[in-house]
mmCIF file of C-alpha atoms and ligand atoms in Angstrom:
data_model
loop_
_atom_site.group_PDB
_atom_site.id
_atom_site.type_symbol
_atom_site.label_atom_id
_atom_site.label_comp_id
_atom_site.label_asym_id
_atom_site.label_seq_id
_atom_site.Cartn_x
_atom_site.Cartn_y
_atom_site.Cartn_z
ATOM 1 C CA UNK A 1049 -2.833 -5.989 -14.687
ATOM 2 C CA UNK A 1050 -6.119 -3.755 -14.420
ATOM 3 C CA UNK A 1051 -9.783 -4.185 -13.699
ATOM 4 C CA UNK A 1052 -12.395 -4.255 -15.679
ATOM 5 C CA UNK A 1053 -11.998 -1.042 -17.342
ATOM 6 C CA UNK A 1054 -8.093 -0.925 -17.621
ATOM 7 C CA UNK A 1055 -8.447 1.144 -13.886
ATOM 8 C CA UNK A 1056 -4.903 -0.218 -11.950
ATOM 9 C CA UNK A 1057 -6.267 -1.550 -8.359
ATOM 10 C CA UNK A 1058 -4.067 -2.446 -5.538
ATOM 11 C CA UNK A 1059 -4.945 -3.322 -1.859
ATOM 12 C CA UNK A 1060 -2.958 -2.888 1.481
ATOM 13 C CA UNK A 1061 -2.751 -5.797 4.159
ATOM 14 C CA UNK A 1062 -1.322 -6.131 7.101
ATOM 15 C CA UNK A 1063 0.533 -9.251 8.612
ATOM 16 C CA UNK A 1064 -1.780 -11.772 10.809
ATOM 17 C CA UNK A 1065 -0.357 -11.838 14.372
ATOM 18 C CA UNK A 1066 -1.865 -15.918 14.527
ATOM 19 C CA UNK A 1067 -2.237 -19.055 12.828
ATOM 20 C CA UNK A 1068 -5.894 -18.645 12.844
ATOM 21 C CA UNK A 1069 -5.876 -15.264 11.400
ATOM 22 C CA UNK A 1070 -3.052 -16.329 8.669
ATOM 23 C CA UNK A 1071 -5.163 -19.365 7.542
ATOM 24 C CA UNK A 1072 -7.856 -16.532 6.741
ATOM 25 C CA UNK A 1073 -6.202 -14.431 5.154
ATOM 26 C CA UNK A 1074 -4.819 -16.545 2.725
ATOM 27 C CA UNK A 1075 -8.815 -16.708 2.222
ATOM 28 C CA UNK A 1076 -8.672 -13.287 2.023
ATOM 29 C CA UNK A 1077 -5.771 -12.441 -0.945
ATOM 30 C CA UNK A 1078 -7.455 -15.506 -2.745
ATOM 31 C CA UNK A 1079 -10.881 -13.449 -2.930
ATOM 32 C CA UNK A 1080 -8.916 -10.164 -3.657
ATOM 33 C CA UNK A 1081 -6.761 -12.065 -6.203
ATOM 34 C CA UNK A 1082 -9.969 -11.833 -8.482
ATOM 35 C CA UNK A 1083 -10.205 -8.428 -9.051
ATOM 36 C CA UNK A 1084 -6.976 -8.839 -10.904
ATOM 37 C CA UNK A 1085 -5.011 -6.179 -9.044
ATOM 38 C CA UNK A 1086 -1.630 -4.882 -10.460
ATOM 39 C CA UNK A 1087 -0.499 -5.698 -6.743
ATOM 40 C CA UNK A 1088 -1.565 -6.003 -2.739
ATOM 41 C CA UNK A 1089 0.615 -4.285 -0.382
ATOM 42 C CA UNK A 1090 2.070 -5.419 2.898
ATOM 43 C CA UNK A 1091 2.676 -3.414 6.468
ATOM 44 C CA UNK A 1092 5.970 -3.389 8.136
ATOM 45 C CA UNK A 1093 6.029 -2.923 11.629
ATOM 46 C CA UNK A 1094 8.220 0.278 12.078
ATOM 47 C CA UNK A 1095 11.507 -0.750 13.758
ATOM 48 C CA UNK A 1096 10.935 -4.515 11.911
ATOM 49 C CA UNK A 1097 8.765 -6.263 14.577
ATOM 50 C CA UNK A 1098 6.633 -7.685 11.589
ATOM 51 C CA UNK A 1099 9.188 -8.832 9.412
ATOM 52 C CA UNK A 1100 9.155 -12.420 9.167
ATOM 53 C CA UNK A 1101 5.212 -12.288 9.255
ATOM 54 C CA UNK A 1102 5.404 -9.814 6.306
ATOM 55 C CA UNK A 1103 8.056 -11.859 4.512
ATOM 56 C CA UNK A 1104 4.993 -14.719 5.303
ATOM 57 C CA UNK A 1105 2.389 -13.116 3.617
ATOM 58 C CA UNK A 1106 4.509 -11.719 0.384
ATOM 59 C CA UNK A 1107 5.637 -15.324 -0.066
ATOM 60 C CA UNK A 1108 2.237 -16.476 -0.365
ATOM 61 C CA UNK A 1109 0.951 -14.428 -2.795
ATOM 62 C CA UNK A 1110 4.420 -15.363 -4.900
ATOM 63 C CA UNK A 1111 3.735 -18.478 -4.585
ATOM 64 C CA UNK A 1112 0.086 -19.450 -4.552
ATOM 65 C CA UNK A 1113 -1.333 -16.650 -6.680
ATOM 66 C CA UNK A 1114 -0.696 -14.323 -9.980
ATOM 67 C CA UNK A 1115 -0.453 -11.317 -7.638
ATOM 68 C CA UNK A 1116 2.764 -8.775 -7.347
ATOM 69 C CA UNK A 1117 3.258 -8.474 -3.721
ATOM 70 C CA UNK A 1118 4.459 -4.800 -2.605
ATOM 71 C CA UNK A 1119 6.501 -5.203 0.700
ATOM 72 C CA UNK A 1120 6.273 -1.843 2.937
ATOM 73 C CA UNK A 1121 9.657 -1.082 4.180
ATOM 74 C CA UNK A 1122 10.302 1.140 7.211
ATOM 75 C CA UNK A 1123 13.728 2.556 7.633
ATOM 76 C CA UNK A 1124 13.108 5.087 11.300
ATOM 77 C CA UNK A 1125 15.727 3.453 14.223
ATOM 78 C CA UNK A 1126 17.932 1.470 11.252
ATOM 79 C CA UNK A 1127 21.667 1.927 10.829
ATOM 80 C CA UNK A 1128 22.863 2.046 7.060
ATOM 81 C CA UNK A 1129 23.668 -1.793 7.432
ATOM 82 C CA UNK A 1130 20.494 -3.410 9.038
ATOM 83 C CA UNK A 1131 18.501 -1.108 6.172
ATOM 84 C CA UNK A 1132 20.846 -2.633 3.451
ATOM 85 C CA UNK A 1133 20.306 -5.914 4.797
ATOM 86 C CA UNK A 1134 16.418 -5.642 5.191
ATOM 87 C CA UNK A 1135 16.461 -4.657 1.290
ATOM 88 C CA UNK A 1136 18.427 -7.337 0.267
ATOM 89 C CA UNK A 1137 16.381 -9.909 2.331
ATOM 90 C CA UNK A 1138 13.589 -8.532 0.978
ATOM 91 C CA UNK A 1139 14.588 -8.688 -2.997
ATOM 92 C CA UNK A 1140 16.142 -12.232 -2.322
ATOM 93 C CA UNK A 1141 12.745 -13.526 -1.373
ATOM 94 C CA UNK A 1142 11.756 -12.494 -4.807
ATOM 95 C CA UNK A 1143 9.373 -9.391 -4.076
ATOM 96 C CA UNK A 1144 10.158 -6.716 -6.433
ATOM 97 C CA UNK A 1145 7.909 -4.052 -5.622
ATOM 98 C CA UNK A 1146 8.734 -1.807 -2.515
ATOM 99 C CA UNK A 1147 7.059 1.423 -0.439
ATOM 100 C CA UNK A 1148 9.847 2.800 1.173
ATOM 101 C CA UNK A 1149 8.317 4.657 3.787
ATOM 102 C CA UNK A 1150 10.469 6.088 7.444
ATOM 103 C CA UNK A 1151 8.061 4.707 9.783
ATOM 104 C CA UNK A 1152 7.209 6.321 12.732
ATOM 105 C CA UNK A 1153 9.877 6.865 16.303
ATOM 106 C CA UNK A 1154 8.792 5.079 18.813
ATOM 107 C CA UNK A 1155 6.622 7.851 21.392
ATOM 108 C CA UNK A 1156 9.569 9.351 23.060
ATOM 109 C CA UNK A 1157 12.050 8.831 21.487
ATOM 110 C CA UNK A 1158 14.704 11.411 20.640
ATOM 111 C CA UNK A 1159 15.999 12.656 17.537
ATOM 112 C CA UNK A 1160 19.426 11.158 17.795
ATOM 113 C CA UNK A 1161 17.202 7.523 18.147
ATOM 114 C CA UNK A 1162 15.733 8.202 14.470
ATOM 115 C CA UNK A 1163 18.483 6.029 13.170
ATOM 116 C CA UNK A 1164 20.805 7.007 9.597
ATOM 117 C CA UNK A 1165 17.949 7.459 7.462
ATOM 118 C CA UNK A 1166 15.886 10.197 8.158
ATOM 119 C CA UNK A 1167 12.927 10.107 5.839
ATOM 120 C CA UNK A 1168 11.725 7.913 2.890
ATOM 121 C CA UNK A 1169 13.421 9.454 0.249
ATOM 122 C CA UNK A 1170 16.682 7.952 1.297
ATOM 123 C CA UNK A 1171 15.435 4.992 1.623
ATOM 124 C CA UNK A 1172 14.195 4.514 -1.868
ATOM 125 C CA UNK A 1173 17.774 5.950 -2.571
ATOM 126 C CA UNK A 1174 18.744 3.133 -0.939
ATOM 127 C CA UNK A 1175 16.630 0.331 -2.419
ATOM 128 C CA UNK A 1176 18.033 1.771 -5.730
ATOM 129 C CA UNK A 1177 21.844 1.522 -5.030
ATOM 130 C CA UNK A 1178 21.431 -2.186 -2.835
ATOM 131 C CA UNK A 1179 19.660 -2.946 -6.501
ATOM 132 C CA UNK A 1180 22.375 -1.834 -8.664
ATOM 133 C CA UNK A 1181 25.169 -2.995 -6.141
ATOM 134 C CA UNK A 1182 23.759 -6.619 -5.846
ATOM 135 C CA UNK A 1183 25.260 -9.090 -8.553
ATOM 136 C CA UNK A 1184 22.908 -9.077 -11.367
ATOM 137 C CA UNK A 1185 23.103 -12.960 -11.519
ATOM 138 C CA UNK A 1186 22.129 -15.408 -8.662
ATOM 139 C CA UNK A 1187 22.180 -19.683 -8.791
ATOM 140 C CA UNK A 1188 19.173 -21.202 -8.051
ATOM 141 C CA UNK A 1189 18.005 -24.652 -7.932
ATOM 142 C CA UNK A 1190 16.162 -25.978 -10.769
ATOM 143 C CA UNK A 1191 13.073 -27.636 -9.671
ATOM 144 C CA UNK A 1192 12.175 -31.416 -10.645
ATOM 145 C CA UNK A 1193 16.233 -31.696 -10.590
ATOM 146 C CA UNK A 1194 17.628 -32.822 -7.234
ATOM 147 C CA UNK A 1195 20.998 -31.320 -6.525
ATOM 148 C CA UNK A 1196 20.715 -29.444 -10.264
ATOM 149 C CA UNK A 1197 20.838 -25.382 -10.683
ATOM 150 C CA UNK A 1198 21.362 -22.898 -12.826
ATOM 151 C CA UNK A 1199 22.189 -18.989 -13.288
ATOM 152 C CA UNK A 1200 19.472 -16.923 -13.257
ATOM 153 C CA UNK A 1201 19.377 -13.362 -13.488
ATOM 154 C CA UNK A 1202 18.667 -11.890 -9.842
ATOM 155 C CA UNK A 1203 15.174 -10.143 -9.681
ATOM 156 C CA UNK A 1204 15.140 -6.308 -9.711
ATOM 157 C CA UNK A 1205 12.947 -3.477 -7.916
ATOM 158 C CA UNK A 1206 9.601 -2.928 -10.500
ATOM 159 C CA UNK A 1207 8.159 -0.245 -8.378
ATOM 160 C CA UNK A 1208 9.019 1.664 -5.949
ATOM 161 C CA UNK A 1209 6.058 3.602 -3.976
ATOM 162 C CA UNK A 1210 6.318 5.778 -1.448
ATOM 163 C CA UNK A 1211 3.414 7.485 0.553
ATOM 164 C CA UNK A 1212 1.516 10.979 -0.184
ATOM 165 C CA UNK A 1213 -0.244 12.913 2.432
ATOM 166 C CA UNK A 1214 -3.615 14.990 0.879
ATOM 167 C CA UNK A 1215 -4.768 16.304 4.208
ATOM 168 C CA UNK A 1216 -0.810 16.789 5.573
ATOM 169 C CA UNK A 1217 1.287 15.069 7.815
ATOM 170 C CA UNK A 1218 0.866 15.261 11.105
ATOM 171 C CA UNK A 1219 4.185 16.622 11.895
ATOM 172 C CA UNK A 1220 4.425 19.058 8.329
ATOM 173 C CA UNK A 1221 4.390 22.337 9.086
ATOM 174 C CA UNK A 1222 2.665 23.163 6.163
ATOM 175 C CA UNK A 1223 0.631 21.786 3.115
ATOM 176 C CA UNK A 1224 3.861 23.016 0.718
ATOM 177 C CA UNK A 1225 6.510 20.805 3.092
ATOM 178 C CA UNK A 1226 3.521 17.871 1.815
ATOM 179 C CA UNK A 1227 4.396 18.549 -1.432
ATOM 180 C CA UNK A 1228 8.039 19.386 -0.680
ATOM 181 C CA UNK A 1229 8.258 15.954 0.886
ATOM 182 C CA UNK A 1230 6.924 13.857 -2.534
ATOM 183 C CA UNK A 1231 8.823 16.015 -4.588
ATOM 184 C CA UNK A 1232 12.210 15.132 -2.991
ATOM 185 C CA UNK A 1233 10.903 10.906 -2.519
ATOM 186 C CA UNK A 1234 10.392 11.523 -6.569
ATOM 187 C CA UNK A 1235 13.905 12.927 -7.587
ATOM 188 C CA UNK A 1236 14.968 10.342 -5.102
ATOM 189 C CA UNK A 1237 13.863 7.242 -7.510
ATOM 190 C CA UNK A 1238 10.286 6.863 -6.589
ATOM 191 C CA UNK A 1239 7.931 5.170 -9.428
ATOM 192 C CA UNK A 1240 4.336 5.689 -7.433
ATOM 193 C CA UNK A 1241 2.836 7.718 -4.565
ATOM 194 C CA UNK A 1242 -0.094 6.224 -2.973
ATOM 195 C CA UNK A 1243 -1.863 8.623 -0.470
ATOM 196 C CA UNK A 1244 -2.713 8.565 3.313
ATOM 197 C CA UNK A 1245 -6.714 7.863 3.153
ATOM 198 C CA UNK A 1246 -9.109 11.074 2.611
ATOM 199 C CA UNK A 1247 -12.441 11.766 3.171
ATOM 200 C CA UNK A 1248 -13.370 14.539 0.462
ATOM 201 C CA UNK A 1249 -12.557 14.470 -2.850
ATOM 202 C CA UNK A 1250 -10.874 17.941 -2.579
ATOM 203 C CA UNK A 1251 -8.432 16.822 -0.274
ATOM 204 C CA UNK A 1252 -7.459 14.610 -2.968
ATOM 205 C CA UNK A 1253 -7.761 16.669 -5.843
ATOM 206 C CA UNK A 1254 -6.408 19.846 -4.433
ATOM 207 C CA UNK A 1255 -3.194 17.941 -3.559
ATOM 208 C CA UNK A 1256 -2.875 16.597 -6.881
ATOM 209 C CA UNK A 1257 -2.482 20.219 -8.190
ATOM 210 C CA UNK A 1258 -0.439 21.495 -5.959
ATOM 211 C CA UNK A 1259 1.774 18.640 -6.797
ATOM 212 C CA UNK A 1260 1.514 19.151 -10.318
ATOM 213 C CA UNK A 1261 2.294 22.593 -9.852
ATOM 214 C CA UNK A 1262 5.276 21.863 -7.687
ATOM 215 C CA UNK A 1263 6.749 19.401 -10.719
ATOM 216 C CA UNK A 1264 6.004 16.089 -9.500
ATOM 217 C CA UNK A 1265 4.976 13.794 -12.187
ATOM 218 C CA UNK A 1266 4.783 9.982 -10.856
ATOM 219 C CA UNK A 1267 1.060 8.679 -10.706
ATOM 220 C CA UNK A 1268 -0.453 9.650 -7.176
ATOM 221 C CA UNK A 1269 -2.614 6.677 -6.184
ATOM 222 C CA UNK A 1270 -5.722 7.855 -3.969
ATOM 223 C CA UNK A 1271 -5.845 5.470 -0.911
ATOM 224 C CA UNK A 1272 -9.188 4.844 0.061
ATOM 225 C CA UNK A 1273 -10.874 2.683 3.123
ATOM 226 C CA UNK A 1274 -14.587 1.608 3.229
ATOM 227 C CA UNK A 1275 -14.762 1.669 7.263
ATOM 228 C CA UNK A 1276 -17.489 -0.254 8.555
ATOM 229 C CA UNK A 1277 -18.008 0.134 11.977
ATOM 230 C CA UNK A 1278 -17.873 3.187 14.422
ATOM 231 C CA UNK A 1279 -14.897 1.694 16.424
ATOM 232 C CA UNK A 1280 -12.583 1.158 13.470
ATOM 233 C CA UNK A 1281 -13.023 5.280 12.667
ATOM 234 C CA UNK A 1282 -12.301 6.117 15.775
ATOM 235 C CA UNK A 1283 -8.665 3.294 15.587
ATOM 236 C CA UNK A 1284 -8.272 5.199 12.323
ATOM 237 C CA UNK A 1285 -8.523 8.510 13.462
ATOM 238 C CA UNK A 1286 -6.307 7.881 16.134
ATOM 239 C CA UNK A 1287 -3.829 6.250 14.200
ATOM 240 C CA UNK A 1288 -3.446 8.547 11.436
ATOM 241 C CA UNK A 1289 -5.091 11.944 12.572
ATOM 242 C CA UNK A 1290 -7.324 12.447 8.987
ATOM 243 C CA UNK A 1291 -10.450 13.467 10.933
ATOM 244 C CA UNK A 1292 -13.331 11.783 9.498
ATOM 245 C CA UNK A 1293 -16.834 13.746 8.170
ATOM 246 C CA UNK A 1294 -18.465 13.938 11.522
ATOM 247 C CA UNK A 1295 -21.915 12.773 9.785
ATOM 248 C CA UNK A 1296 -20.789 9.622 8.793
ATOM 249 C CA UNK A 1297 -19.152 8.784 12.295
ATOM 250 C CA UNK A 1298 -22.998 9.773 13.130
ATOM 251 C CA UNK A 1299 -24.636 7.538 10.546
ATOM 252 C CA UNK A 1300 -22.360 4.300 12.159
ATOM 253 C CA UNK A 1301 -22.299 5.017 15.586
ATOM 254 C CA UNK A 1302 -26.795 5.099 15.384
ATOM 255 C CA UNK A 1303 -26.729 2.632 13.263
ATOM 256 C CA UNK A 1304 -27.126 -0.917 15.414
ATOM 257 C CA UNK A 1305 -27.630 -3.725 12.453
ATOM 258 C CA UNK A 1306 -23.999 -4.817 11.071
ATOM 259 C CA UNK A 1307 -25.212 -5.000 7.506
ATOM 260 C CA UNK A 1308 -26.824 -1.707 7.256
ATOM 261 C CA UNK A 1309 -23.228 -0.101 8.843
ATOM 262 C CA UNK A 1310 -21.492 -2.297 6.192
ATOM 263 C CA UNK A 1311 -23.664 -0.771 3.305
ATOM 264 C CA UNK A 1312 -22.843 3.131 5.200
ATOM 265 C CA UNK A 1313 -18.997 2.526 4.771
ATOM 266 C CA UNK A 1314 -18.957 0.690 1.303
ATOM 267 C CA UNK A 1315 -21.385 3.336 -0.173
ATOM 268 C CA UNK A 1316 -19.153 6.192 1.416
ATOM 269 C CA UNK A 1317 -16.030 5.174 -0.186
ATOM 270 C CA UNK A 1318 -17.342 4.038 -3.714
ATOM 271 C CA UNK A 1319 -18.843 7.967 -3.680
ATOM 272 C CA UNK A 1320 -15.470 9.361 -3.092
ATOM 273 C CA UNK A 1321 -13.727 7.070 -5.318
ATOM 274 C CA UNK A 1322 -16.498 7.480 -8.026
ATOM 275 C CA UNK A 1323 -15.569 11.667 -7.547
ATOM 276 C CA UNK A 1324 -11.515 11.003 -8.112
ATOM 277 C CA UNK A 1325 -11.365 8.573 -10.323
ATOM 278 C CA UNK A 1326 -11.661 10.095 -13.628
ATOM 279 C CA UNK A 1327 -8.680 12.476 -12.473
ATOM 280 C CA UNK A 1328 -6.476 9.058 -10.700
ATOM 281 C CA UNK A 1329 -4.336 6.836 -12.195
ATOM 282 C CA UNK A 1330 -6.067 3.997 -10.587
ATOM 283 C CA UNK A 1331 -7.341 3.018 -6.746
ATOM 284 C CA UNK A 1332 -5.835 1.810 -3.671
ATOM 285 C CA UNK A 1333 -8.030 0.208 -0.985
ATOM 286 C CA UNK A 1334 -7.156 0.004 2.699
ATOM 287 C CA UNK A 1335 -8.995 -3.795 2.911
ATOM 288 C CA UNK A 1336 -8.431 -4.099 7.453
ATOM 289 C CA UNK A 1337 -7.768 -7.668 6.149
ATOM 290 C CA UNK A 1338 -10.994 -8.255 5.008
ATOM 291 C CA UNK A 1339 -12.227 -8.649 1.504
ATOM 292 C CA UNK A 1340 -15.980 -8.259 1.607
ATOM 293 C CA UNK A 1341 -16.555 -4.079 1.771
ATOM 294 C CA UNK A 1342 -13.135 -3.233 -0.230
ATOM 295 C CA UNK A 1343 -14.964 -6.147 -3.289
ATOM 296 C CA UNK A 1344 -18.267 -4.400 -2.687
ATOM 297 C CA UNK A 1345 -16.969 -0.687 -3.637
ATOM 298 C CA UNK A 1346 -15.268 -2.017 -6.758
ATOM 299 C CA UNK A 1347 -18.561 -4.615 -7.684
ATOM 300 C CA UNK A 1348 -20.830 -0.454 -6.990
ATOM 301 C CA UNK A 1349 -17.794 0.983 -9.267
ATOM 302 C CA UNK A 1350 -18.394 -1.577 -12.129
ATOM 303 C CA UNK A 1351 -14.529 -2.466 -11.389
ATOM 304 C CA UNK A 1352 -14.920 -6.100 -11.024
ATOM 305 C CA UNK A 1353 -14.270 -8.624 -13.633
ATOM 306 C CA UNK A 1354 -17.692 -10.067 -12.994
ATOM 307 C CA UNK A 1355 -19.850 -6.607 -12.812
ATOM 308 C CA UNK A 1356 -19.529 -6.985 -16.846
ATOM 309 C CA UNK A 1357 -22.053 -7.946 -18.891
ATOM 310 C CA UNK A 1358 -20.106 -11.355 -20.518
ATOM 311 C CA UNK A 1359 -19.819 -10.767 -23.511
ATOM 312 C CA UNK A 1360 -17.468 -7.545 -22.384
ATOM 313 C CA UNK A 1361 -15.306 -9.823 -20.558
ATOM 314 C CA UNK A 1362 -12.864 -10.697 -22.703
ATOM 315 C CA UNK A 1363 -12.554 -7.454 -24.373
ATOM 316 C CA UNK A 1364 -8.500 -6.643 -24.458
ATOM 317 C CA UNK A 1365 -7.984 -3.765 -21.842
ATOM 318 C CA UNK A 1366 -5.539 -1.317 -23.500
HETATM 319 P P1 FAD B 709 8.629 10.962 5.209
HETATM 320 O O1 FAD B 709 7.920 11.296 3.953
HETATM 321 O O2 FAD B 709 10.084 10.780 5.107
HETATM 322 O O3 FAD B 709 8.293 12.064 6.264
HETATM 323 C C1 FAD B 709 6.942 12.302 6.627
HETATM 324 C C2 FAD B 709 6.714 13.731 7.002
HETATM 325 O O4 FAD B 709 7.563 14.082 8.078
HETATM 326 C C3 FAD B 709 6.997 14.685 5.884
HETATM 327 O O5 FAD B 709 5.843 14.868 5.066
HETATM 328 C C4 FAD B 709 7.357 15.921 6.649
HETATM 329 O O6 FAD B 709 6.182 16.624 6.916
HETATM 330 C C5 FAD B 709 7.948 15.399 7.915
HETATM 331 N N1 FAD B 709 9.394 15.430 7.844
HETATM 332 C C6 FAD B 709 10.210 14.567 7.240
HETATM 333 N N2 FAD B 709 11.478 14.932 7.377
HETATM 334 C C7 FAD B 709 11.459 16.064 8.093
HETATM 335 C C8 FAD B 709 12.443 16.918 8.575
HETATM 336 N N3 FAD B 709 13.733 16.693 8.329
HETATM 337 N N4 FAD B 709 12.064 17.983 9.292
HETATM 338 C C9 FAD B 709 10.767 18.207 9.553
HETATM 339 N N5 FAD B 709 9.787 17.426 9.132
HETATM 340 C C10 FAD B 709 10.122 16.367 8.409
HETATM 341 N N6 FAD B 709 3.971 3.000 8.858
HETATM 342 C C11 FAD B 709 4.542 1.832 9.243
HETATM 343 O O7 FAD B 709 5.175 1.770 10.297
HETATM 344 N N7 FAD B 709 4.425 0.704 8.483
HETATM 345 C C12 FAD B 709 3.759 0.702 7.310
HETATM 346 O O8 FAD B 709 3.677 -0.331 6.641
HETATM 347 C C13 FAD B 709 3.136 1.915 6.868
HETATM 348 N N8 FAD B 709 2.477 1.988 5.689
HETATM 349 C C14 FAD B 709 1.981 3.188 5.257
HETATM 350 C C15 FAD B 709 1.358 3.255 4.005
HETATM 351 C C16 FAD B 709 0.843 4.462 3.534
HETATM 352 C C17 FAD B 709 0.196 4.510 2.164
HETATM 353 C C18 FAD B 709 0.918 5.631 4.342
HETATM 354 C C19 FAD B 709 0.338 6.919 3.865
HETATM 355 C C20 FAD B 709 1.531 5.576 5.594
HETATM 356 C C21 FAD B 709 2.069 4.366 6.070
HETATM 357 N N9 FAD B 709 2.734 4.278 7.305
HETATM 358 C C22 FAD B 709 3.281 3.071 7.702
HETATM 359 C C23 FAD B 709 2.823 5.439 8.188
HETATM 360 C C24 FAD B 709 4.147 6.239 7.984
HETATM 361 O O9 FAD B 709 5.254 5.452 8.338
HETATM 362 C C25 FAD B 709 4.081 7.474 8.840
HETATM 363 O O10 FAD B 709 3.116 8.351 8.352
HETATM 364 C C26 FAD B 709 5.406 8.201 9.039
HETATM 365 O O11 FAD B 709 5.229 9.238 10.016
HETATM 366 C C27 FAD B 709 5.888 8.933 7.801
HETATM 367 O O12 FAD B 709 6.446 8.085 6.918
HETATM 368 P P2 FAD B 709 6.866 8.674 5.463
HETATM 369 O O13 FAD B 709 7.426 7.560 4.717
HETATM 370 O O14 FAD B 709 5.755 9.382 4.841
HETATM 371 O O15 FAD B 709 8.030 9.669 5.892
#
């Protein structure tokens, strides 16, 4: 599924750490749902701690909504078996749609505590072979019929994502090991690469090339995040070490009225998306569980279903 326009939009959630904030965010994928993205992505804490909460959340959206739910998978501290077994728990669920990322060490830890996998490309090695290892047919219940079930065939990976890093990774030692790194998670079996967030266009673009030039071919998603307030930059510097343009962290941290900071972050990140667009295979917005600033750059885009005049709106996308 696309917006408007036939542009592929996906969002990234994390899982809510209590009732309260679950209940919303069901809210929350409910509002997203209507931008009709192709799917909405879910963390993983690295080393599992979020698993059941993730499992929560990608259940939801299979169940209550038309939405493809993309689990993120972590593989850093795993053995061969627990990464298997977090696969196969995942597919069983019913999600299909994977980014097979390593996950971050815990601070400390030593390289002997990294676990069998080292990076991401063997772990979307992995989701590949637990795929074609698992019997292709499973028996379900039927529902309606008590006690009743049938053999159905047993769903299989659709994508399989794995993360880009425009502005480098904070332990590369170089923009080519960047492109190095994709190159190998592509060979490896990955479908998609959707980026760490940016905050020029060039970033984006120039890493696009470069990957080009390199020979990687899958579509490289640009991740974007409308941030709204001066303390979430400074969480999301920290966090991923993409330093932000200092004059926006200048136009937030004057600005006192919430609404006028909301309006600085949502018309900063429908720019840059307006600049890569016409060279991206769609858009990928870092939502921080909300669904008002990530709606508003796609409604300044034109990318929502109801930014269309009506009588465009049900126009077949091709
Ligand atoms: P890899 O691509 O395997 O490696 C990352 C980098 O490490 C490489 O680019 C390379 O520079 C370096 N590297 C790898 N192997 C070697 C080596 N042998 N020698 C030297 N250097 C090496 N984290 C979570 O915990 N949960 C999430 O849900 C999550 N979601 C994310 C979603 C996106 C879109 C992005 C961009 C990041 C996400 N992260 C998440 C963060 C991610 O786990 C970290 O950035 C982690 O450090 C790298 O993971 P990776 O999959 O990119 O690893």
């Amino acid at each position: 599924m696309a917006a408007n326009d036939g542009t592929p939009i996906s969002f990234e959630l994390f899982p809510p750490r209590t009732d309260a904030a679950a209940l919303a965010l069901g809210r929350t994928i409910d509002r997203l749902a209507e931008a009709h993205p192709a799917f909405i992505s879910v963390t993983f804490g690295a080393g599992g701690s979020s698993r059941e909460r993730s499992l929560t959340v990608l259940r939801y959206m299979l169940d209550q909504t038309d939405v493809e739910p993309m689990a993120h998978l972590t593989c850093v501290g795993s053995s061969h078996a627990e990464a298997n077994r977090l696969v196969r728990d995942f597919l069983d669920a019913g999600v299909t749609s994977f980014l097979a990322l390593r996950g971050d060490p815990p601070l400390g830890a030593e390289d002997d505590g990294l676990g069998d996998l080292g990076s991401a490309a063997e772990l979307v090695q992995l989701i590949h072979r637990v795929q074609e290892e698992r019997e292709p047919f499973t028996q379900a219940g039927i529902p309606g019929l008590p006690g009743a079930s049938e053999i159905r065939e047993r769903p299989r990976p659709e994508r399989v994502a794995v993360a880009a890093f425009p502005t480098g990774h904070p332990r590369s030692r170089g923009p080519q090991q960047d492109v190095d790194t994709l190159l190998a998670k592509e060979i490896a079996g990955a479908t998609l690469a959707i980026t760490q967030l940016f905050w020029h266009a060039d970033d984006y673009l120039g890493f696009v090339a470069r990957a080009r030039s390199a020979g990687v071919s899958i579509p490289i998603v640009p991740g974007i995040m409308p941030v709204t307030t001066p303390s979430r930059l400074a969480r999301l510097t920290q966090l991923t070490g993409v330093e932000p343009p200092a004059q926006l962290a200048i136009d937030l941290e004057i600005e006192p009225d919430a609404d006028a900071q909301n309006e600085i972050g949502v018309a900063y990140a429908a720019r840059l998306a307006g600049e890569v667009l016409a060279d991206a295979p769609g858009l990928h917005l870092y939502t921080f569980n909300r669904h008002e600033a990530v709606l508003g750059v796609l409604d300044r885009l034109g990318l929502m279903p109801s930014s269309r005049p009506a009588e465009e709106r049900n126009v077949t996308n091709t």
